[in-house]
């Protein structure tokens, strides 16, 4: 398995190729056409497949690790000696298909125990969030940190929930935030928590997969964020694109307040 820095270099080169290849497909019916059923049981759009094929090819040539677990292709042995990469080739496929400029490549590398590096590139504007375990997080190469907002009522959070959860978990539990967002690409939203643009990310749906979240979680942790289930207990993802979880990621004070209300 490659070290974290070599992994990030390859992610960067591969994502530049993906950006070029998908750009004519963005905002087109052809790009968003469903072409097969993905391993995660949701349809794979043409732009997902184009992006995934490029990354699988480059990661196989460079023998980055032993396996890739990808949202569309599932578990693929790419011939390295150890480790697993979690790939969402396009996080925010709907946004990409509709021409909403908020969609990303998200890739994390694990040694089988811990995620050791994370990479998220917003393909619409090229912003790149990275982290290597123990070394902090960066946006376009510059160190980033979570916000220091300490009042829930003045905070901005991404909150994903269904109507019933909005009533029973958000309104009734008193999760009153100043600005509530649901931007459609969790990997970027987690990265926005890492750099302080958002104060937290709360997903109550229970269908966030390891491929959506692994990179963004490391980027948040390394930027000083706290990660758990909404009630404060440990969040453990499975190496399975059909397994979904809830998630809370926030700066330490907002995390303390939300888990206090949710627990
Ligand atoms: C979206 C992404 C996003 C998640 C949204 C999904 P799409 O799916 O997976 O991260 O938070 O709820 O709708 O647009 O990639 O099919
Ligand atoms: Ca996707």
Coordinates of C-alpha atoms and ligand atoms in Angstrom, one line a residue:
X1 CA 0.0 0.0 0.0
X2 CA 1.2 3.5 -0.8
X3 CA 1.9 6.1 2.0
X4 CA -0.6 8.9 2.5
X5 CA 1.3 11.5 0.5
X6 CA 1.8 9.3 -2.5
X7 CA -1.8 8.4 -2.4
X8 CA -2.9 12.1 -2.4
X9 CA -0.6 12.8 -5.4
X10 CA -2.3 10.0 -7.4
X11 CA -5.8 11.2 -6.3
X12 CA -4.9 14.6 -7.5
X13 CA -3.7 13.5 -10.9
X14 CA -6.7 11.1 -11.3
X15 CA -9.2 13.7 -10.3
X16 CA -7.8 16.2 -12.8
X17 CA -8.4 13.6 -15.5
X18 CA -11.9 12.9 -14.2
X19 CA -12.6 16.7 -14.2
X20 CA -11.7 16.9 -17.8
X21 CA -13.6 13.8 -18.9
X22 CA -16.9 14.6 -17.1
X23 CA -17.0 18.3 -18.0
X24 CA -18.8 17.8 -21.3
X25 CA -21.4 15.6 -19.5
X26 CA -22.2 18.1 -16.7
X27 CA -25.8 19.4 -16.9
X28 CA -26.7 17.1 -19.8
X29 CA -29.4 14.3 -20.1
X30 CA -26.7 12.1 -21.7
X31 CA -24.4 12.5 -18.7
X32 CA -27.1 11.8 -16.2
X33 CA -28.6 8.8 -18.1
X34 CA -28.8 5.7 -15.9
X35 CA -26.7 3.0 -17.5
X36 CA -26.5 0.1 -15.0
X37 CA -27.5 -0.6 -11.4
X38 CA -24.6 0.2 -9.0
X39 CA -23.3 -2.1 -6.2
X40 CA -25.0 0.2 -3.7
X41 CA -28.4 -0.6 -5.3
X42 CA -28.8 2.9 -6.8
X43 CA -28.6 3.5 -10.5
X44 CA -25.2 4.4 -12.0
X45 CA -25.3 7.4 -14.2
X46 CA -23.0 7.7 -17.2
X47 CA -20.9 10.4 -15.5
X48 CA -20.4 8.1 -12.4
X49 CA -19.1 5.3 -14.7
X50 CA -16.8 7.6 -16.6
X51 CA -15.3 8.9 -13.4
X52 CA -15.0 5.5 -11.8
X53 CA -13.4 3.9 -14.8
X54 CA -10.6 6.5 -14.8
X55 CA -9.9 6.1 -11.1
X56 CA -10.0 2.3 -11.2
X57 CA -7.5 2.3 -14.1
X58 CA -5.0 4.7 -12.6
X59 CA -5.2 3.0 -9.1
X60 CA -4.7 -0.4 -10.7
X61 CA -1.7 0.7 -12.7
X62 CA -0.1 2.3 -9.7
X63 CA -1.1 -0.6 -7.4
X64 CA -2.2 2.0 -4.8
X65 CA -3.6 -0.7 -2.4
X66 CA -5.1 -4.2 -2.6
X67 CA -8.8 -3.3 -2.9
X68 CA -11.0 -0.5 -3.9
X69 CA -14.6 -0.4 -2.5
X70 CA -16.5 1.8 -4.9
X71 CA -20.1 3.0 -4.9
X72 CA -20.8 1.7 -8.4
X73 CA -18.4 -1.3 -9.0
X74 CA -18.4 -2.6 -5.4
X75 CA -15.3 -4.4 -4.1
X76 CA -12.5 -4.6 -6.7
X77 CA -9.1 -6.3 -6.3
X78 CA -6.6 -3.9 -7.9
X79 CA -3.5 -6.0 -7.2
X80 CA -1.6 -4.1 -4.5
X81 CA -0.3 -5.8 -1.4
X82 CA -2.5 -4.4 1.3
X83 CA -5.0 -1.7 2.3
X84 CA -8.4 -0.6 0.9
X85 CA -9.5 2.6 -0.8
X86 CA -13.1 3.9 -0.4
X87 CA -14.2 5.6 -3.5
X88 CA -17.2 7.7 -4.5
X89 CA -16.3 8.7 -8.1
X90 CA -19.0 11.4 -8.1
X91 CA -20.5 12.4 -4.8
X92 CA -23.5 14.6 -5.8
X93 CA -24.3 12.8 -9.1
X94 CA -27.7 14.6 -9.2
X95 CA -26.0 18.0 -8.9
X96 CA -23.6 17.1 -11.6
X97 CA -26.3 15.9 -13.9
X98 CA -28.4 19.0 -13.4
X99 CA -25.4 21.4 -13.7
X100 CA -25.5 22.4 -10.0
X101 CA -21.8 23.2 -9.3
X102 CA -21.4 21.1 -6.2
X103 CA -20.1 17.6 -6.8
X104 CA -16.9 15.8 -5.9
X105 CA -14.5 12.9 -6.2
X106 CA -14.1 11.5 -2.7
X107 CA -11.4 8.9 -1.9
X108 CA -10.0 7.6 1.4
X109 CA -7.2 5.1 2.0
X110 CA -7.3 2.7 4.9
X111 CA -4.6 0.3 6.1
X112 CA -7.4 -2.1 7.1
X113 CA -7.7 -0.7 10.6
X114 CA -7.5 3.1 10.3
X115 CA -8.2 5.6 7.5
X116 CA -4.8 7.1 6.9
X117 CA -5.5 9.7 4.2
X118 CA -8.5 11.5 2.7
X119 CA -9.1 13.4 -0.6
X120 CA -12.1 15.4 -1.7
X121 CA -12.1 17.6 -4.8
X122 CA -15.1 19.7 -5.8
X123 CA -14.9 19.1 -9.5
X124 CA -17.0 22.3 -10.3
X125 CA -14.4 24.7 -8.9
X126 CA -11.3 22.5 -8.3
X127 CA -11.2 23.1 -4.5
X128 CA -9.3 20.3 -3.0
X129 CA -9.5 19.1 0.7
X130 CA -6.9 16.7 1.9
X131 CA -5.8 15.0 5.1
X132 CA -3.1 12.6 6.3
X133 CA -3.7 11.0 9.6
X134 CA -1.7 12.8 12.4
X135 CA -0.7 15.7 10.1
X136 CA -3.8 17.9 9.9
X137 CA -6.0 18.9 7.0
X138 CA -5.6 21.3 4.1
X139 CA -7.6 23.2 1.5
X140 CA -5.6 23.7 -1.7
X141 CA -2.4 22.9 0.3
X142 CA -3.1 25.4 3.2
X143 CA -3.9 24.2 6.7
X144 CA -7.6 24.4 7.8
X145 CA -9.5 24.2 11.1
X146 CA -13.1 23.8 12.2
X147 CA -15.0 26.9 13.3
X148 CA -15.1 28.1 16.9
X149 CA -18.8 28.9 16.9
X150 CA -20.2 27.9 20.3
X151 CA -23.9 28.7 20.1
X152 CA -26.3 26.4 18.2
X153 CA -28.7 29.3 17.5
X154 CA -26.1 31.2 15.5
X155 CA -24.6 28.1 13.8
X156 CA -24.8 26.9 10.2
X157 CA -25.3 23.2 9.7
X158 CA -25.9 20.7 7.0
X159 CA -28.9 18.7 8.2
X160 CA -30.2 15.6 6.3
X161 CA -33.4 14.1 7.6
X162 CA -36.8 13.0 6.4
X163 CA -40.1 14.8 7.3
X164 CA -40.7 12.6 10.4
X165 CA -37.2 13.0 11.7
X166 CA -37.4 16.7 11.2
X167 CA -40.3 16.7 13.6
X168 CA -39.2 14.2 16.2
X169 CA -35.4 14.6 16.1
X170 CA -34.8 18.2 15.1
X171 CA -37.8 20.4 16.2
X172 CA -38.9 18.5 19.3
X173 CA -35.3 17.9 20.5
X174 CA -34.6 21.7 20.1
X175 CA -31.9 21.5 17.4
X176 CA -32.4 25.2 16.5
X177 CA -29.8 26.4 14.1
X178 CA -29.5 29.8 12.4
X179 CA -28.8 28.3 8.9
X180 CA -29.9 24.8 7.8
X181 CA -28.3 23.5 4.6
X182 CA -28.8 20.3 2.5
X183 CA -26.4 20.8 -0.4
X184 CA -26.4 17.3 -2.0
X185 CA -22.8 16.2 -1.7
X186 CA -21.9 15.0 1.8
X187 CA -18.2 14.7 1.0
X188 CA -18.0 18.5 0.3
X189 CA -20.2 19.4 3.2
X190 CA -18.0 17.4 5.6
X191 CA -15.0 19.2 4.1
X192 CA -16.8 22.6 4.7
X193 CA -17.1 21.7 8.4
X194 CA -13.4 21.0 8.4
X195 CA -12.6 24.5 7.1
X196 CA -15.2 26.3 9.2
X197 CA -17.6 27.3 6.4
X198 CA -20.2 25.1 8.2
X199 CA -20.2 24.4 12.0
X200 CA -21.6 20.9 11.7
X201 CA -23.1 18.1 9.6
X202 CA -25.9 16.0 10.9
X203 CA -27.4 13.1 8.9
X204 CA -30.3 11.3 10.5
X205 CA -31.4 9.2 7.5
X206 CA -29.1 6.2 8.3
X207 CA -28.1 5.7 4.7
X208 CA -24.7 7.4 4.5
X209 CA -22.1 4.9 3.2
X210 CA -18.4 4.5 3.9
X211 CA -17.7 5.6 0.4
X212 CA -19.6 8.9 1.0
X213 CA -18.1 9.6 4.4
X214 CA -14.6 8.1 5.0
X215 CA -12.5 10.8 3.4
X216 CA -14.6 13.7 4.7
X217 CA -14.5 12.2 8.2
X218 CA -10.7 12.1 8.3
X219 CA -10.5 15.6 6.9
X220 CA -12.9 16.8 9.7
X221 CA -11.1 14.9 12.5
X222 CA -7.7 16.2 11.4
X223 CA -9.1 19.7 11.3
X224 CA -10.3 19.4 15.0
X225 CA -13.8 18.2 14.4
X226 CA -15.6 15.5 16.5
X227 CA -17.2 12.5 14.8
X228 CA -19.9 10.2 16.3
X229 CA -23.4 9.0 15.8
X230 CA -26.0 11.7 16.6
X231 CA -26.4 10.5 20.2
X232 CA -22.6 10.7 20.8
X233 CA -21.9 7.0 20.5
X234 CA -19.2 5.7 18.2
X235 CA -19.9 5.7 14.5
X236 CA -18.5 2.6 12.8
X237 CA -18.9 2.1 9.1
X238 CA -18.8 -1.4 7.4
X239 CA -16.8 -2.2 4.3
X240 CA -20.1 -2.6 2.5
X241 CA -21.7 -0.1 0.1
X242 CA -25.1 -1.4 1.1
X243 CA -24.6 -0.5 4.8
X244 CA -25.7 3.0 5.8
X245 CA -25.2 4.9 9.0
X246 CA -26.3 8.1 10.6
X247 CA -23.6 10.7 11.4
X248 CA -22.8 13.8 13.4
X249 CA -19.6 15.8 12.7
X250 CA -19.1 19.2 14.2
X251 CA -16.7 21.5 16.0
X252 CA -16.2 20.4 19.6
X253 CA -18.7 22.8 21.2
X254 CA -21.5 22.3 18.7
X255 CA -20.9 18.6 18.9
X256 CA -21.3 18.7 22.7
X257 CA -24.5 20.7 22.5
X258 CA -26.1 18.5 19.8
X259 CA -25.3 15.2 21.5
X260 CA -26.6 16.6 24.7
X261 CA -30.0 17.3 23.0
X262 CA -30.0 14.0 21.0
X263 CA -28.7 11.6 23.7
Ligands
LIG1 C1 -26.5 12.3 -3.0 C2 -25.1 12.2 -2.4 C3 -25.0 13.0 -1.2 C4 -26.0 12.7 -0.2 C5 -27.4 13.0 -0.8 C6 -27.6 12.1 -2.1 P1 -26.4 11.6 -5.6 O1 -26.7 11.4 -4.0 O2 -24.8 10.8 -2.2 O3 -23.7 12.8 -0.6 O4 -25.9 13.3 1.0 O5 -28.4 12.7 0.1 O6 -28.8 12.4 -2.6 O7 -26.8 13.0 -5.9 O8 -24.9 11.4 -5.7 O9 -27.1 10.5 -6.3
LIG2 CA1 -22.0 8.8 -6.1

